[in-house]
Each structure stands twice: as structure tokens, then as C-alpha cells.
Coordinates of C-alpha atoms in Angstrom, one line a residue:
M1145 CA 87.1 91.9 106.1
L1146 CA 89.3 88.6 106.4
Q1147 CA 90.6 89.4 110.1
P1148 CA 87.0 89.9 111.5
G1149 CA 86.1 86.9 109.4
W1150 CA 88.9 84.8 111.1
I1151 CA 87.6 86.0 114.5
L1152 CA 84.0 84.8 113.8
Y1153 CA 85.3 81.4 112.1
A1154 CA 87.0 80.7 115.3
R1155 CA 83.6 81.0 117.3
G1156 CA 82.0 78.4 115.2
F1157 CA 80.4 80.3 112.3
S1158 CA 80.3 79.7 108.5
I1159 CA 82.0 82.6 106.8
T1160 CA 81.3 83.6 103.1
I1161 CA 83.4 86.3 101.6
L1162 CA 81.4 88.5 98.7
H1163 CA 84.0 90.5 97.1
T1164 CA 84.9 92.0 93.3
D1165 CA 87.3 90.7 90.8
F1166 CA 89.6 93.3 91.3
N1167 CA 92.3 93.0 94.0
A1168 CA 90.2 89.5 94.9
P1169 CA 91.6 87.2 97.8
D1170 CA 93.5 84.2 97.2
P1171 CA 90.9 81.4 98.4
S1172 CA 93.5 79.0 98.7
S1173 CA 95.2 81.0 101.5
H1174 CA 92.0 80.8 103.6
P1175 CA 90.9 77.0 102.8
H1176 CA 88.0 77.5 105.8
F1177 CA 86.0 80.3 103.8
A1178 CA 83.6 80.4 101.1
F1179 CA 84.3 83.3 98.3
R1180 CA 81.6 84.5 96.0
S1181 CA 82.5 87.2 93.3
I1182 CA 80.7 89.6 91.4
A1183 CA 82.1 91.8 88.2
D1184 CA 83.8 95.0 88.6
G1185 CA 82.2 96.6 85.7
L1186 CA 80.3 99.5 87.4
D1187 CA 80.9 102.9 86.0
Q1188 CA 78.6 104.5 89.2
P1189 CA 78.1 103.3 92.6
E1190 CA 74.4 103.2 92.0
A1191 CA 74.7 100.3 89.8
S1192 CA 75.2 98.4 92.7
A1193 CA 71.7 98.6 94.1
S1194 CA 70.4 97.0 90.8
D1195 CA 72.3 93.9 91.3
I1196 CA 70.5 93.2 94.6
P1197 CA 68.8 89.9 93.4
G1198 CA 72.0 88.9 92.1
L1199 CA 73.8 89.3 95.8
I1200 CA 71.2 87.5 97.5
S1201 CA 71.6 84.7 94.9
L1202 CA 75.1 84.5 95.6
L1203 CA 75.0 84.6 99.5
N1204 CA 72.1 82.0 99.5
G1205 CA 73.8 79.8 96.8
G1206 CA 73.0 76.0 97.3
D1207 CA 76.3 74.9 98.7
V1208 CA 76.2 77.7 101.5
V1209 CA 74.2 77.7 104.7
P1210 CA 71.9 80.3 104.5
V1211 CA 72.5 83.8 105.7
A1212 CA 72.0 84.7 109.3
G1213 CA 73.7 87.9 109.3
L1214 CA 75.7 90.3 106.8
I1215 CA 78.8 92.2 107.8
S1216 CA 79.3 95.0 105.4
D1217 CA 81.8 97.8 104.8
S1218 CA 80.4 100.8 106.0
L1219 CA 80.9 102.9 102.7
F1220 CA 78.7 100.4 100.8
N1221 CA 75.4 101.8 101.4
F1222 CA 73.7 99.7 98.9
T1223 CA 73.9 96.7 100.8
C1224 CA 71.2 97.9 102.7
G1225 CA 68.9 96.8 100.2
V1226 CA 70.4 93.5 100.5
V1227 CA 69.4 93.2 104.1
E1228 CA 65.9 94.0 103.8
R1229 CA 65.3 91.6 101.1
L1230 CA 66.9 88.8 103.2
K1231 CA 65.2 90.0 106.3
V1232 CA 68.6 89.7 108.3
R1233 CA 70.6 92.0 110.8
A1234 CA 73.5 93.9 109.2
L1235 CA 76.5 95.0 111.1
M1236 CA 78.6 97.5 109.6
L1237 CA 82.5 97.2 109.5
R1238 CA 84.4 100.4 109.8
T1239 CA 87.7 99.9 108.7
S1240 CA 89.0 103.3 109.6
G1241 CA 89.7 104.4 113.5
A1242 CA 87.1 105.9 115.8
A1243 CA 88.4 109.4 115.6
S1244 CA 88.3 109.7 112.0
L1245 CA 84.6 108.7 112.1
Y1246 CA 83.8 111.0 114.6
V1247 CA 85.1 113.8 112.1
S1248 CA 82.7 112.3 109.8
T1249 CA 79.6 113.0 112.2
I1250 CA 80.8 116.5 112.5
Y1251 CA 81.9 117.2 108.8
P1252 CA 78.6 119.3 108.2
I1253 CA 80.0 121.6 111.0
L1254 CA 83.3 121.8 109.6
K1255 CA 82.0 122.4 106.0
E1256 CA 80.0 125.1 107.2
K1257 CA 82.8 126.9 109.2
G1258 CA 84.7 127.1 106.0
Y1259 CA 87.7 124.6 107.1
V1260 CA 87.0 122.2 104.4
A1261 CA 87.4 125.1 101.6
M1262 CA 90.6 126.4 103.5
Q1263 CA 93.0 123.7 102.6
G1264 CA 96.5 124.4 101.1
S1265 CA 98.2 127.6 102.6
R1266 CA 96.0 127.9 105.4
S1267 CA 96.5 123.8 106.1
Q1268 CA 98.2 124.5 109.5
E1269 CA 95.8 126.6 111.1
A1270 CA 94.0 125.2 114.1
V1271 CA 90.5 123.7 113.8
K1272 CA 89.3 125.4 117.1
E1273 CA 86.1 123.3 117.4
F1274 CA 88.0 120.0 117.2
P1275 CA 91.5 120.4 118.8
P1276 CA 94.2 119.0 118.3
L1277 CA 93.4 118.9 114.4
L1278 CA 94.9 121.2 111.8
V1279 CA 92.8 122.1 108.6
G1280 CA 95.1 120.1 106.5
D1281 CA 94.1 116.8 108.7
I1282 CA 90.4 117.2 107.5
P1283 CA 89.7 115.0 104.5
A1284 CA 88.7 117.3 101.7
G1285 CA 89.2 115.3 98.3
D1286 CA 89.1 116.9 94.9
P1287 CA 88.9 120.7 95.3
K1288 CA 87.1 120.8 92.0
E1289 CA 84.4 118.5 93.4
P1290 CA 83.9 119.6 97.0
E1291 CA 80.4 118.0 97.4
V1292 CA 81.8 114.3 96.7
V1293 CA 83.0 114.0 100.1
F1294 CA 80.3 115.8 101.7
R1295 CA 78.1 113.0 100.1
L1296 CA 80.1 110.4 101.1
M1297 CA 80.3 111.1 104.8
D1298 CA 76.6 111.7 104.9
N1299 CA 75.8 108.3 103.1
L1300 CA 78.2 106.9 105.7
I1301 CA 76.3 108.4 108.6
K1302 CA 73.1 107.3 107.5
T1303 CA 73.9 104.0 106.5
I1304 CA 75.5 103.2 110.1
K1305 CA 72.5 105.1 111.6
N1306 CA 70.3 102.2 109.7
S1307 CA 72.3 99.5 110.6
C1308 CA 72.3 97.2 114.0
G1309 CA 76.0 98.3 115.2
V1310 CA 79.4 99.1 114.0
I1311 CA 82.2 96.8 114.0
L1312 CA 85.9 98.9 114.9
N1313 CA 89.2 97.6 114.9
T1314 CA 90.0 99.3 117.8
F1315 CA 90.2 98.8 121.5
E1316 CA 88.6 100.5 124.4
E1317 CA 91.8 101.0 126.3
L1318 CA 93.1 103.4 123.5
K1319 CA 92.2 106.7 125.3
Y1320 CA 90.4 109.9 123.6
Q1321 CA 89.5 108.4 120.3
N1322 CA 85.9 109.7 120.8
L1323 CA 84.0 106.2 121.3
D1324 CA 81.6 107.1 123.8
S1325 CA 80.7 110.5 121.8
L1326 CA 80.0 107.9 118.8
R1327 CA 77.7 106.1 120.7
E1328 CA 75.9 108.9 122.0
V1329 CA 75.7 110.9 118.5
L1330 CA 74.9 107.9 116.4
S1331 CA 72.7 105.8 118.9
V1332 CA 73.9 102.1 118.0
P1333 CA 75.9 99.7 119.5
F1334 CA 79.7 99.8 118.9
F1335 CA 81.9 96.7 119.0
P1336 CA 85.8 97.4 119.3
I1337 CA 87.5 94.1 118.5
G1338 CA 90.9 95.4 117.6
P1339 CA 93.6 94.6 117.1
S1340 CA 91.8 92.4 115.0
H1341 CA 95.3 91.0 113.4
K1342 CA 96.3 89.9 116.9
H1343 CA 93.0 87.4 117.0
C1344 CA 93.9 85.8 113.5
A1345 CA 95.5 82.6 112.9
T1346 CA 99.3 82.8 112.6
S1347 CA 99.2 81.0 109.5
S1348 CA 96.8 83.3 107.6
S1349 CA 97.5 86.7 105.9
S1350 CA 95.3 89.3 104.7
S1351 CA 98.0 90.5 102.4
L1352 CA 97.0 90.9 98.4
L1353 CA 100.8 90.8 97.3
A1354 CA 103.5 87.9 97.7
E1355 CA 105.5 88.9 100.8
D1356 CA 109.2 88.4 100.8
R1357 CA 110.5 86.9 103.8
S1358 CA 114.0 87.5 103.4
C1359 CA 113.4 90.5 105.5
I1360 CA 112.9 88.7 108.4
S1361 CA 116.3 86.7 108.5
W1362 CA 118.1 90.1 107.7
L1363 CA 116.2 91.8 110.8
D1364 CA 117.4 88.9 112.9
E1365 CA 121.2 90.1 112.2
Q1366 CA 120.3 93.6 113.4
P1367 CA 120.4 95.1 116.8
P1368 CA 117.5 95.6 119.0
R1369 CA 115.4 98.7 117.9
S1370 CA 118.0 99.7 115.6
V1371 CA 115.9 99.5 112.2
I1372 CA 113.4 101.9 110.9
Y1373 CA 110.6 100.1 108.9
V1374 CA 109.7 102.1 105.8
S1375 CA 106.2 101.3 104.2
F1376 CA 103.7 103.5 102.5
G1377 CA 100.8 100.8 102.2
S1378 CA 99.1 99.4 99.1
I1379 CA 98.4 102.5 97.5
V1380 CA 100.2 105.4 98.3
A1381 CA 102.8 106.6 95.5
T1382 CA 105.8 108.9 95.7
S1383 CA 107.0 111.3 93.0
E1384 CA 110.5 110.9 91.7
A1385 CA 111.6 113.8 93.4
E1386 CA 110.1 112.6 96.7
T1387 CA 111.8 109.1 96.1
L1388 CA 115.3 110.7 95.8
E1389 CA 114.6 112.8 99.1
I1390 CA 113.4 109.4 100.9
T1391 CA 116.5 107.9 99.6
L1392 CA 119.1 110.2 100.7
G1393 CA 117.1 111.0 103.7
L1394 CA 117.6 107.2 104.8
A1395 CA 121.3 107.3 103.7
S1396 CA 122.0 110.6 105.8
S1397 CA 120.4 109.1 108.9
E1398 CA 122.9 106.6 109.2
Q1399 CA 120.9 104.1 110.7
P1400 CA 119.8 100.6 109.2
F1401 CA 116.2 100.4 107.3
L1402 CA 113.8 98.1 105.7
W1403 CA 112.2 99.9 102.9
V1404 CA 109.1 98.4 101.0
V1405 CA 109.3 99.8 97.6
R1406 CA 106.0 98.2 96.1
P1407 CA 106.2 97.9 92.2
G1408 CA 104.8 101.1 90.8
S1409 CA 104.8 102.9 94.0
A1410 CA 107.7 105.3 92.9
H1411 CA 106.7 107.3 89.8
N1412 CA 109.6 107.1 87.0
P1413 CA 112.7 106.2 89.3
E1414 CA 113.9 103.1 87.2
W1415 CA 117.1 103.7 89.1
L1416 CA 115.7 102.2 92.4
E1417 CA 113.1 99.7 91.3
K1418 CA 115.7 98.0 88.6
S1419 CA 119.0 98.6 90.7
P1420 CA 118.5 98.4 94.1
S1421 CA 121.5 96.4 94.8
R1422 CA 123.7 99.4 93.2
F1423 CA 121.8 101.6 95.8
L1424 CA 122.4 99.4 98.8
E1425 CA 125.8 99.0 98.1
A1426 CA 126.2 102.9 98.5
L1427 CA 125.2 102.7 101.8
K1428 CA 127.3 100.0 102.6
G1429 CA 124.8 97.1 103.7
R1430 CA 123.0 99.2 105.9
G1431 CA 119.5 98.9 104.2
K1432 CA 117.3 96.1 102.6
M1433 CA 114.5 96.6 100.2
V1434 CA 111.7 94.4 99.2
K1435 CA 108.7 94.6 97.3
W1436 CA 106.2 93.6 100.1
A1437 CA 106.7 92.6 103.7
P1438 CA 104.8 90.4 106.4
Q1439 CA 104.2 93.8 108.2
T1440 CA 102.6 92.7 111.7
E1441 CA 105.7 90.3 111.9
V1442 CA 108.1 93.0 110.8
L1443 CA 106.6 95.3 113.4
A1444 CA 106.7 92.6 116.1
H1445 CA 110.4 92.1 115.6
P1446 CA 112.7 93.3 118.1
A1447 CA 115.0 94.7 115.8
V1448 CA 112.4 97.5 114.7
G1449 CA 112.6 100.5 116.5
A1450 CA 110.4 103.0 114.3
F1451 CA 108.0 102.7 111.5
W1452 CA 107.9 105.4 108.8
T1453 CA 104.0 105.3 107.7
H1454 CA 101.5 106.6 105.6
N1455 CA 99.1 106.4 108.8
G1456 CA 96.4 104.2 107.5
W1457 CA 94.5 102.5 110.4
N1458 CA 95.7 99.1 109.9
S1459 CA 99.4 100.3 110.0
T1460 CA 98.9 102.9 112.7
L1461 CA 97.1 100.3 115.3
E1462 CA 99.7 97.4 114.1
S1463 CA 102.4 100.0 115.4
I1464 CA 100.5 100.9 118.5
S1465 CA 99.9 97.2 119.4
E1466 CA 103.7 96.7 119.3
G1467 CA 104.7 99.8 120.7
V1468 CA 106.8 100.9 117.6
P1469 CA 106.9 105.0 117.3
M1470 CA 105.9 106.3 114.0
L1471 CA 107.2 108.9 111.8
C1472 CA 104.2 110.3 110.2
M1473 CA 103.3 110.9 106.5
P1474 CA 99.5 111.2 105.8
R1475 CA 98.4 111.6 102.1
F1476 CA 94.8 111.6 102.3
A1477 CA 91.2 110.3 103.5
D1478 CA 91.6 109.3 107.3
Q1479 CA 95.1 109.3 107.2
G1480 CA 95.5 112.7 108.4
V1481 CA 93.5 112.1 111.6
N1482 CA 95.3 109.2 112.2
A1483 CA 98.5 110.9 112.0
R1484 CA 97.3 113.9 114.3
Y1485 CA 96.4 111.6 117.0
V1486 CA 99.4 109.6 117.0
S1487 CA 101.7 112.6 117.3
D1488 CA 99.5 114.9 119.5
V1489 CA 97.2 112.9 121.3
W1490 CA 98.7 109.6 121.8
R1491 CA 102.3 110.9 121.7
V1492 CA 103.6 107.8 120.0
G1493 CA 105.3 109.3 117.0
L1494 CA 106.0 112.7 115.2
H1495 CA 105.2 114.4 112.1
L1496 CA 108.1 115.1 109.4
N1497 CA 108.2 118.7 110.1
G1498 CA 109.6 121.1 107.4
G1499 CA 108.7 118.8 104.2
L1500 CA 109.9 115.9 102.8
E1501 CA 113.3 116.9 102.4
R1502 CA 116.6 114.9 103.2
E1503 CA 117.9 116.8 106.1
N1504 CA 114.5 116.6 107.9
I1505 CA 114.0 112.9 107.3
A1506 CA 117.3 112.1 108.5
R1507 CA 116.5 114.4 111.6
A1508 CA 113.5 112.5 112.3
I1509 CA 114.7 109.1 112.3
K1510 CA 117.5 109.9 114.6
R1511 CA 114.8 111.4 117.0
L1512 CA 113.0 108.3 116.8
L1513 CA 115.8 105.7 117.0
V1514 CA 118.7 107.1 118.7
E1515 CA 117.3 110.0 121.0
R1516 CA 115.6 110.0 124.1
E1517 CA 112.5 111.1 122.8
G1518 CA 111.8 107.7 120.6
E1519 CA 112.5 105.8 123.8
E1520 CA 109.8 107.5 125.8
M1521 CA 107.1 106.9 123.0
R1522 CA 107.7 103.1 123.5

């Protein structure tokens, strides 16, 4: 939400950010915005709707210019009640890509055809109605509660249809992402404003974690396009066994790497989080580890030649924007769709075939950094 805020602020709008206390942004990093918080203590999403008068009061506080419009995350369907009371127009902000949103529109068909129930052993089977997707790329959620994702998709589509339009962090020139199909199916305007990070003030950051900028000076010392940047975002965690394979795979690749190891992102590997220097010594200074990095700056650095990512949409689009090929390791939500488009449609990356094993990791890294295949993706 901060990136669209900067775009609108640069065009003369007064911006108020309404947020929960959890993962709250730092107001001091965005002095031109007003911030209003609401409590997190809601056990059920439906409880949000009961606080509409409070939301209106916050949005129309005495020290804030009266609200002219609302931009809401497209998953927050309860904000529809807010705009009804305020009698203002609402735009939905979709933080995922256009292709994954299109999958949401056809989710009932995918469910009816049995693809959602085919997860697991049949995850590598093709979705005939929507190539190039495989069954495992479809968001499925908890198999014990299969209706949860279906209801989420249904509410999402209803919310969008009731809005004045959708803001998407993408751009028209990115082909085969189903933008025209979305406009036809949902019958609302779509506004592709991306890559949104390119429109923000260079001094601003939407990061919720402290960035370790020492990695930039380290990158300055590396040869062009020689480094693989490894980051799995702010949510994805790896098991101890997976972390070990990642470690040994990076070592076996014999290529320089910059690895973001977010506190708590690796389950139980105290040897890694507490003794990174010992690990790096074993690699003869070939790598650097940080707890968090200024990602857009890292991806734009000439030393970075590949990005090992979970394929969250922001990371995917940032990598595409800088011409950095990706090693895809999707885990949940829209990540499977994003990764499939990266590898099979746009052909700017590859999946980690054969599983998360050290030999496969080393081989994939070399394909991107050393072999001609990676050069053709740039």
C-alpha cells in the first residue's frame, strides 16, 4: 500500500494509511503520510465489519482532509461497508499479479473439474483447461478445509465486481498475463501501474525489517552478473533439512552468493543463525549472509546475475524489471502461478527440478550464472 501511496502523493493527493498494529509501518520513514491504526484483536474476519463507524471516524479525523476515495486491499471485503457509509468511490489494490487473479476467476471451474482435490501425488499433471499450469500450481490451502480457499476466491471476485476498478502492480507490456480476459470477465476498469517500486522516492522504503546495507559494498567487489541473490521473502520458512540442502547446494555451486537469512526463517538451524561466520569461512569468502537486504537495490546491482526466490509477486516483478533470471521455489498462495509463468510463459527463470537437493541446487545455479541458458533469459 505504501508504494501506490507514493505514486498518488507525487500527483498531489493527501495520503492516509489505515493499518493494523501488527507489522505496522514506521511513520518516520514516510513523513508525508498520515497513519491511523486499528487493533489486531479480531478472531474472525467478520468482526472487522462491525467496526465500520470506527474506521470512518479514523479516516475522517479532525486533522485529516475529508476522504475523497478509498484504496483497499482486494481481500478486505469488509471495506465495502466503509465506502457505502462515506459515499465515496473505492478502488481495489491487488498485490498479486494478473495471471493469479485470473486463476481466481476460474477457480470454480478448476474445483468442479477436480483439480483442487488432485494435489499431492498428481501435482505434476497438466491443467488442460488452462495451460501451462500444473495441478500443483493451483492455490489449494489446507486439505482439511478445502472450502476456505473457495470462499476466499468467491469473496475476492465479488468485492472486485462491486468496486470502481482494480489497481494492479504490473504493466501492459508484460505479455500473456490475461489482463484483457480480466477486463472482460470482471467488467471493471483495470489500472496497471507497475512496476510500482520504480515510481517511489529513492529514499523511501516499504520494508518492515531493518535493511543491512553492508551487502551493497560487498556486491561492489564482485564481478558483473556473478552473484546469486537468495531470499524467500518475509513469510516463507525452511525446515532444518531444507536449510542444510540449501547450504550445501550453494557451496557445491562454487558461485558467489548473497543469502538473506531472516531471523526465524530457518527452523532449528542454530548452527547457521548463530555461527554464520564459521559457515562462510568454509566457503572461502565466496558468500555473504544478512538478516535483510534492500532488495530492489540488490536486484539492480550489476554484480547480481540470478535470484533464487519464493516468487511472491513483488519479488517476481522486481526481478523481471531488472532483467535478473530467477530460480523458482514457490510455496503457497499465488506463488505457484507466478513461478509457472516465469519458467514456462515469460521464460525468464527455471523451476528447481528434482526437488530441494544439493546436487539439483548447484546444477540450477550454474545453469543461470555460468551457462548460456541464463544469458538468454536476461
